[in-house]
């Protein structure tokens, strides 16, 4: 994962988790702690804030962490657009889309949650055996998400383009049934939705994000005004995220079981999904989030592809990136 445990920290975190909210009970007369809410949709890399919440990992830093669960990632995008969220877990594609729509609230990237290297998948019904076979076929994807970008990158590898296929917009939750029923020939999705399709046995994987290394990231983004006013507690949020990863390394059975249960998949399926992800520790992220670093370059590349696909207009605002919270969390 690239996230290393400090000596004895795993035991400390487990003890903290076991005691739950004991700290809060002792400090009952203290001022009400600051609260940060993080929205969660179904993706393994997004679950660590849920783990941190359930195990009380924010308590050691003196703030309250809550999570809000969303059935579809696009609901998180729409909630941010409506001004209902200050914090979001997004793909870089979703971020670029938001910044075109509301440049005045274009979120700032503060943390890399994961890189997908196998987690994102294009699966097809039996009889569609290669990417070249997708020519003229129906491909289900979710617009304003990673889907169109990922499909376009896969098609490029096979000498095809988006105008040579029929792209259909559909919710992720409908994709496994659509494959089974034959209403589409292929879909672009990810766990747990790809797990549901795999159980049915009506499809096979044609392409995954191992073939696009360094391109597909999930990120934590913050409303710029909220970031300016709440940098101290947001630094603590980054620390709690790191602690959740360390807890999962020290006590994988309990941690993975909890996260898998929320996604309604087995622990084995959750672990298999995580095999397609790369997690970066804070020391690595300090460099990746620096000016001119990996994340800035990635966002420029994503925006360029989105513009070529006519999903984002030329001249749209490019999202900002900062390593300030990561630097502070490392101190």
GROMACS .gro file of C-alpha atoms in nm:
model
  331
    1UNK     CA    1   0.000   0.000   0.000
    2UNK     CA    2   0.292   0.237   0.052
    3UNK     CA    3   0.164   0.328   0.401
    4UNK     CA    4   0.397   0.207   0.674
    5UNK     CA    5   0.306   0.148   1.036
    6UNK     CA    6   0.494   0.331   1.306
    7UNK     CA    7   0.622   0.092   1.577
    8UNK     CA    8   0.342   0.018   1.821
    9UNK     CA    9   0.093   0.245   1.644
   10UNK     CA   10  -0.127  -0.042   1.530
   11UNK     CA   11  -0.170  -0.154   1.894
   12UNK     CA   12  -0.245   0.204   1.999
   13UNK     CA   13  -0.508   0.244   1.728
   14UNK     CA   14  -0.671  -0.088   1.812
   15UNK     CA   15  -0.689   0.009   2.178
   16UNK     CA   16  -0.842   0.342   2.080
   17UNK     CA   17  -1.096   0.169   1.858
   18UNK     CA   18  -1.190  -0.076   2.133
   19UNK     CA   19  -1.257   0.201   2.380
   20UNK     CA   20  -1.476   0.380   2.124
   21UNK     CA   21  -1.592   0.711   2.259
   22UNK     CA   22  -1.440   0.681   2.605
   23UNK     CA   23  -1.233   0.993   2.543
   24UNK     CA   24  -1.547   1.189   2.462
   25UNK     CA   25  -1.711   1.070   2.782
   26UNK     CA   26  -1.417   1.184   2.993
   27UNK     CA   27  -1.415   1.518   2.819
   28UNK     CA   28  -1.789   1.564   2.848
   29UNK     CA   29  -1.756   1.908   3.002
   30UNK     CA   30  -1.520   2.033   2.731
   31UNK     CA   31  -1.627   2.249   2.438
   32UNK     CA   32  -1.812   2.072   2.159
   33UNK     CA   33  -1.551   1.939   1.912
   34UNK     CA   34  -1.539   2.057   1.553
   35UNK     CA   35  -1.719   1.827   1.310
   36UNK     CA   36  -1.623   1.728   0.956
   37UNK     CA   37  -1.858   1.531   0.733
   38UNK     CA   38  -1.722   1.318   0.449
   39UNK     CA   39  -1.959   1.169   0.187
   40UNK     CA   40  -1.906   0.806   0.084
   41UNK     CA   41  -2.015   0.612  -0.221
   42UNK     CA   42  -1.932   0.251  -0.307
   43UNK     CA   43  -1.561   0.232  -0.386
   44UNK     CA   44  -1.300   0.056  -0.171
   45UNK     CA   45  -1.070   0.356  -0.154
   46UNK     CA   46  -1.348   0.571  -0.011
   47UNK     CA   47  -1.416   0.341   0.284
   48UNK     CA   48  -1.128   0.450   0.507
   49UNK     CA   49  -1.309   0.755   0.638
   50UNK     CA   50  -1.597   0.522   0.730
   51UNK     CA   51  -1.348   0.297   0.911
   52UNK     CA   52  -1.205   0.602   1.090
   53UNK     CA   53  -1.556   0.709   1.195
   54UNK     CA   54  -1.662   0.367   1.318
   55UNK     CA   55  -1.340   0.313   1.513
   56UNK     CA   56  -1.336   0.660   1.670
   57UNK     CA   57  -1.000   0.755   1.519
   58UNK     CA   58  -1.086   1.126   1.504
   59UNK     CA   59  -1.132   1.141   1.880
   60UNK     CA   60  -0.759   1.137   1.948
   61UNK     CA   61  -0.732   1.461   1.749
   62UNK     CA   62  -1.023   1.629   1.923
   63UNK     CA   63  -1.273   1.652   1.637
   64UNK     CA   64  -1.585   1.464   1.532
   65UNK     CA   65  -1.585   1.275   1.204
   66UNK     CA   66  -1.915   1.176   1.042
   67UNK     CA   67  -1.987   1.018   0.706
   68UNK     CA   68  -2.287   1.044   0.474
   69UNK     CA   69  -2.362   0.747   0.251
   70UNK     CA   70  -2.460   0.795  -0.114
   71UNK     CA   71  -2.583   0.514  -0.341
   72UNK     CA   72  -2.431   0.669  -0.654
   73UNK     CA   73  -2.114   0.882  -0.683
   74UNK     CA   74  -2.298   1.126  -0.907
   75UNK     CA   75  -2.521   1.213  -0.611
   76UNK     CA   76  -2.208   1.342  -0.436
   77UNK     CA   77  -2.121   1.555  -0.740
   78UNK     CA   78  -2.472   1.700  -0.751
   79UNK     CA   79  -2.475   1.767  -0.376
   80UNK     CA   80  -2.149   1.960  -0.405
   81UNK     CA   81  -2.286   2.156  -0.700
   82UNK     CA   82  -2.591   2.250  -0.490
   83UNK     CA   83  -2.366   2.377  -0.210
   84UNK     CA   84  -2.462   2.099   0.031
   85UNK     CA   85  -2.110   1.962   0.075
   86UNK     CA   86  -1.775   2.120   0.160
   87UNK     CA   87  -1.575   1.798   0.136
   88UNK     CA   88  -1.595   1.524  -0.128
   89UNK     CA   89  -1.427   1.205  -0.241
   90UNK     CA   90  -1.414   1.218  -0.622
   91UNK     CA   91  -1.238   1.095  -0.932
   92UNK     CA   92  -1.024   1.349  -1.116
   93UNK     CA   93  -1.277   1.339  -1.402
   94UNK     CA   94  -1.562   1.438  -1.168
   95UNK     CA   95  -1.348   1.717  -1.027
   96UNK     CA   96  -1.273   1.862  -1.372
   97UNK     CA   97  -1.646   1.850  -1.451
   98UNK     CA   98  -1.737   2.036  -1.129
   99UNK     CA   99  -1.481   2.308  -1.194
  100UNK     CA  100  -1.630   2.382  -1.534
  101UNK     CA  101  -1.979   2.414  -1.388
  102UNK     CA  102  -1.897   2.624  -1.078
  103UNK     CA  103  -1.549   2.776  -1.117
  104UNK     CA  104  -1.609   3.001  -0.814
  105UNK     CA  105  -1.626   2.688  -0.594
  106UNK     CA  106  -1.377   2.476  -0.789
  107UNK     CA  107  -1.260   2.229  -0.520
  108UNK     CA  108  -0.897   2.202  -0.418
  109UNK     CA  109  -0.720   1.864  -0.420
  110UNK     CA  110  -0.566   1.800  -0.076
  111UNK     CA  111  -0.515   1.421  -0.064
  112UNK     CA  112  -0.474   1.127  -0.303
  113UNK     CA  113  -0.703   0.851  -0.181
  114UNK     CA  114  -0.582   0.588  -0.426
  115UNK     CA  115  -0.464   0.517  -0.777
  116UNK     CA  116  -0.663   0.261  -0.976
  117UNK     CA  117  -0.448  -0.012  -1.129
  118UNK     CA  118  -0.701  -0.279  -1.209
  119UNK     CA  119  -0.994  -0.150  -1.006
  120UNK     CA  120  -1.171   0.015  -1.303
  121UNK     CA  121  -1.299  -0.236  -1.554
  122UNK     CA  122  -1.463  -0.267  -1.894
  123UNK     CA  123  -1.657  -0.593  -1.903
  124UNK     CA  124  -1.846  -0.736  -2.200
  125UNK     CA  125  -2.103  -1.005  -2.265
  126UNK     CA  126  -1.980  -1.338  -2.394
  127UNK     CA  127  -1.924  -1.317  -2.767
  128UNK     CA  128  -1.750  -0.980  -2.741
  129UNK     CA  129  -1.399  -1.112  -2.696
  130UNK     CA  130  -1.173  -0.815  -2.778
  131UNK     CA  131  -1.182  -0.437  -2.768
  132UNK     CA  132  -1.199  -0.438  -3.149
  133UNK     CA  133  -1.527  -0.633  -3.119
  134UNK     CA  134  -1.681  -0.328  -2.950
  135UNK     CA  135  -1.713  -0.146  -3.284
  136UNK     CA  136  -2.081  -0.070  -3.338
  137UNK     CA  137  -2.172  -0.211  -2.995
  138UNK     CA  138  -2.363  -0.057  -2.702
  139UNK     CA  139  -2.146   0.043  -2.404
  140UNK     CA  140  -2.303   0.148  -2.074
  141UNK     CA  141  -2.128   0.416  -1.875
  142UNK     CA  142  -2.212   0.694  -1.633
  143UNK     CA  143  -2.169   1.038  -1.787
  144UNK     CA  144  -1.987   1.305  -1.582
  145UNK     CA  145  -1.790   1.022  -1.424
  146UNK     CA  146  -1.473   0.841  -1.513
  147UNK     CA  147  -1.665   0.621  -1.759
  148UNK     CA  148  -1.640   0.813  -2.089
  149UNK     CA  149  -1.273   0.896  -2.026
  150UNK     CA  150  -1.190   0.534  -1.943
  151UNK     CA  151  -1.382   0.397  -2.241
  152UNK     CA  152  -1.209   0.644  -2.474
  153UNK     CA  153  -0.866   0.539  -2.346
  154UNK     CA  154  -0.951   0.171  -2.396
  155UNK     CA  155  -1.082   0.230  -2.747
  156UNK     CA  156  -0.769   0.428  -2.838
  157UNK     CA  157  -0.561   0.121  -2.752
  158UNK     CA  158  -0.752  -0.077  -3.012
  159UNK     CA  159  -0.761   0.187  -3.284
  160UNK     CA  160  -1.124   0.281  -3.222
  161UNK     CA  161  -1.291   0.603  -3.106
  162UNK     CA  162  -1.608   0.692  -2.918
  163UNK     CA  163  -1.793   0.777  -3.238
  164UNK     CA  164  -1.754   0.414  -3.348
  165UNK     CA  165  -1.957   0.280  -3.055
  166UNK     CA  166  -2.295   0.359  -2.902
  167UNK     CA  167  -2.241   0.502  -2.554
  168UNK     CA  168  -2.541   0.477  -2.324
  169UNK     CA  169  -2.573   0.670  -2.001
  170UNK     CA  170  -2.689   0.456  -1.707
  171UNK     CA  171  -2.649   0.439  -1.329
  172UNK     CA  172  -2.378   0.208  -1.202
  173UNK     CA  173  -2.629   0.005  -1.001
  174UNK     CA  174  -2.814  -0.092  -1.322
  175UNK     CA  175  -2.508  -0.215  -1.510
  176UNK     CA  176  -2.485  -0.576  -1.383
  177UNK     CA  177  -2.850  -0.642  -1.477
  178UNK     CA  178  -2.808  -0.464  -1.812
  179UNK     CA  179  -2.520  -0.696  -1.899
  180UNK     CA  180  -2.716  -1.002  -1.791
  181UNK     CA  181  -3.027  -0.902  -1.988
  182UNK     CA  182  -2.831  -0.798  -2.297
  183UNK     CA  183  -2.957  -0.440  -2.311
  184UNK     CA  184  -2.591  -0.337  -2.348
  185UNK     CA  185  -2.292  -0.527  -2.485
  186UNK     CA  186  -2.034  -0.387  -2.245
  187UNK     CA  187  -2.007  -0.153  -1.946
  188UNK     CA  188  -1.742   0.054  -1.770
  189UNK     CA  189  -1.767   0.010  -1.393
  190UNK     CA  190  -1.582  -0.089  -1.077
  191UNK     CA  191  -1.630  -0.275  -0.747
  192UNK     CA  192  -1.870  -0.351  -0.593
  193UNK     CA  193  -2.078  -0.327  -0.913
  194UNK     CA  194  -1.826  -0.533  -1.110
  195UNK     CA  195  -1.836  -0.792  -0.829
  196UNK     CA  196  -2.213  -0.823  -0.868
  197UNK     CA  197  -2.170  -0.879  -1.245
  198UNK     CA  198  -1.894  -1.135  -1.192
  199UNK     CA  199  -2.125  -1.338  -0.968
  200UNK     CA  200  -2.377  -1.366  -1.254
  201UNK     CA  201  -2.116  -1.511  -1.490
  202UNK     CA  202  -2.260  -1.340  -1.800
  203UNK     CA  203  -1.957  -1.125  -1.880
  204UNK     CA  204  -1.579  -1.117  -1.901
  205UNK     CA  205  -1.322  -0.843  -1.845
  206UNK     CA  206  -1.187  -0.683  -2.164
  207UNK     CA  207  -0.980  -0.400  -2.018
  208UNK     CA  208  -0.882  -0.264  -1.679
  209UNK     CA  209  -0.688   0.026  -1.533
  210UNK     CA  210  -0.365  -0.173  -1.502
  211UNK     CA  211  -0.326  -0.073  -1.865
  212UNK     CA  212  -0.351   0.301  -1.784
  213UNK     CA  213  -0.098   0.345  -1.499
  214UNK     CA  214  -0.067   0.693  -1.353
  215UNK     CA  215  -0.393   0.813  -1.506
  216UNK     CA  216  -0.681   0.726  -1.274
  217UNK     CA  217  -0.680   0.873  -0.924
  218UNK     CA  218  -0.939   0.916  -0.653
  219UNK     CA  219  -0.893   1.228  -0.446
  220UNK     CA  220  -1.019   1.420  -0.146
  221UNK     CA  221  -1.125   1.770  -0.244
  222UNK     CA  222  -1.231   2.069  -0.037
  223UNK     CA  223  -1.435   2.380  -0.110
  224UNK     CA  224  -1.175   2.662  -0.132
  225UNK     CA  225  -1.346   2.890   0.123
  226UNK     CA  226  -1.397   2.602   0.367
  227UNK     CA  227  -1.033   2.502   0.326
  228UNK     CA  228  -0.917   2.855   0.402
  229UNK     CA  229  -1.125   2.874   0.721
  230UNK     CA  230  -1.075   2.519   0.851
  231UNK     CA  231  -0.720   2.414   0.767
  232UNK     CA  232  -0.641   2.299   1.123
  233UNK     CA  233  -0.928   2.051   1.156
  234UNK     CA  234  -0.880   1.938   0.794
  235UNK     CA  235  -0.518   1.854   0.875
  236UNK     CA  236  -0.654   1.636   1.156
  237UNK     CA  237  -0.886   1.473   0.901
  238UNK     CA  238  -0.585   1.377   0.690
  239UNK     CA  239  -0.420   1.227   0.999
  240UNK     CA  240  -0.731   1.023   1.079
  241UNK     CA  241  -0.732   0.888   0.721
  242UNK     CA  242  -0.370   0.781   0.759
  243UNK     CA  243  -0.450   0.620   1.092
  244UNK     CA  244  -0.736   0.424   0.934
  245UNK     CA  245  -0.501   0.275   0.678
  246UNK     CA  246  -0.256   0.185   0.952
  247UNK     CA  247  -0.533   0.024   1.156
  248UNK     CA  248  -0.636  -0.183   0.852
  249UNK     CA  249  -0.278  -0.303   0.812
  250UNK     CA  250  -0.244  -0.393   1.178
  251UNK     CA  251  -0.588  -0.558   1.208
  252UNK     CA  252  -0.700  -0.649   0.855
  253UNK     CA  253  -0.969  -0.902   0.941
  254UNK     CA  254  -1.175  -0.669   1.160
  255UNK     CA  255  -1.117  -0.363   0.941
  256UNK     CA  256  -1.184  -0.524   0.604
  257UNK     CA  257  -1.490  -0.700   0.745
  258UNK     CA  258  -1.638  -0.369   0.855
  259UNK     CA  259  -1.574  -0.194   0.523
  260UNK     CA  260  -1.692  -0.492   0.318
  261UNK     CA  261  -2.016  -0.511   0.516
  262UNK     CA  262  -2.099  -0.150   0.429
  263UNK     CA  263  -2.053  -0.228   0.059
  264UNK     CA  264  -2.256  -0.551   0.092
  265UNK     CA  265  -1.972  -0.766  -0.045
  266UNK     CA  266  -1.767  -1.042   0.114
  267UNK     CA  267  -1.432  -0.970   0.276
  268UNK     CA  268  -1.269  -1.173  -0.002
  269UNK     CA  269  -1.435  -0.961  -0.272
  270UNK     CA  270  -1.329  -0.642  -0.094
  271UNK     CA  271  -0.969  -0.763  -0.073
  272UNK     CA  272  -0.972  -0.861  -0.440
  273UNK     CA  273  -1.098  -0.513  -0.530
  274UNK     CA  274  -0.821  -0.355  -0.325
  275UNK     CA  275  -0.566  -0.556  -0.520
  276UNK     CA  276  -0.648  -0.319  -0.806
  277UNK     CA  277  -0.563  -0.009  -0.602
  278UNK     CA  278  -0.241   0.161  -0.494
  279UNK     CA  279  -0.240   0.366  -0.174
  280UNK     CA  280   0.023   0.632  -0.116
  281UNK     CA  281   0.156   0.739   0.224
  282UNK     CA  282   0.174   1.106   0.321
  283UNK     CA  283   0.548   1.136   0.258
  284UNK     CA  284   0.497   1.024  -0.104
  285UNK     CA  285   0.198   1.252  -0.143
  286UNK     CA  286   0.395   1.556  -0.033
  287UNK     CA  287   0.585   1.524  -0.361
  288UNK     CA  288   0.291   1.410  -0.575
  289UNK     CA  289   0.079   1.708  -0.465
  290UNK     CA  290   0.359   1.964  -0.500
  291UNK     CA  291   0.349   2.232  -0.773
  292UNK     CA  292   0.427   2.069  -1.106
  293UNK     CA  293   0.386   1.724  -0.952
  294UNK     CA  294   0.199   1.412  -1.058
  295UNK     CA  295  -0.146   1.540  -0.963
  296UNK     CA  296  -0.120   1.872  -1.145
  297UNK     CA  297   0.002   1.693  -1.458
  298UNK     CA  298  -0.275   1.436  -1.432
  299UNK     CA  299  -0.546   1.699  -1.404
  300UNK     CA  300  -0.416   1.878  -1.713
  301UNK     CA  301  -0.421   1.550  -1.905
  302UNK     CA  302  -0.771   1.460  -1.787
  303UNK     CA  303  -0.905   1.804  -1.874
  304UNK     CA  304  -0.750   1.782  -2.222
  305UNK     CA  305  -0.918   1.447  -2.291
  306UNK     CA  306  -1.251   1.575  -2.156
  307UNK     CA  307  -1.223   1.874  -2.390
  308UNK     CA  308  -1.146   1.647  -2.685
  309UNK     CA  309  -1.458   1.448  -2.598
  310UNK     CA  310  -1.653   1.778  -2.583
  311UNK     CA  311  -1.750   1.704  -2.224
  312UNK     CA  312  -1.568   2.013  -2.093
  313UNK     CA  313  -1.535   2.345  -2.276
  314UNK     CA  314  -1.203   2.489  -2.385
  315UNK     CA  315  -1.083   2.748  -2.130
  316UNK     CA  316  -1.256   2.587  -1.831
  317UNK     CA  317  -1.085   2.639  -1.496
  318UNK     CA  318  -0.821   2.383  -1.403
  319UNK     CA  319  -0.853   2.252  -1.046
  320UNK     CA  320  -0.595   2.361  -0.788
  321UNK     CA  321  -0.374   2.123  -0.593
  322UNK     CA  322  -0.206   2.178  -0.257
  323UNK     CA  323   0.020   1.966  -0.038
  324UNK     CA  324  -0.024   2.205   0.256
  325UNK     CA  325  -0.247   1.973   0.463
  326UNK     CA  326  -0.024   1.673   0.398
  327UNK     CA  327   0.284   1.871   0.501
  328UNK     CA  328   0.110   1.982   0.820
  329UNK     CA  329  -0.003   1.626   0.897
  330UNK     CA  330   0.356   1.504   0.866
  331UNK     CA  331   0.485   1.744   1.132
   0.00000   0.00000   0.00000
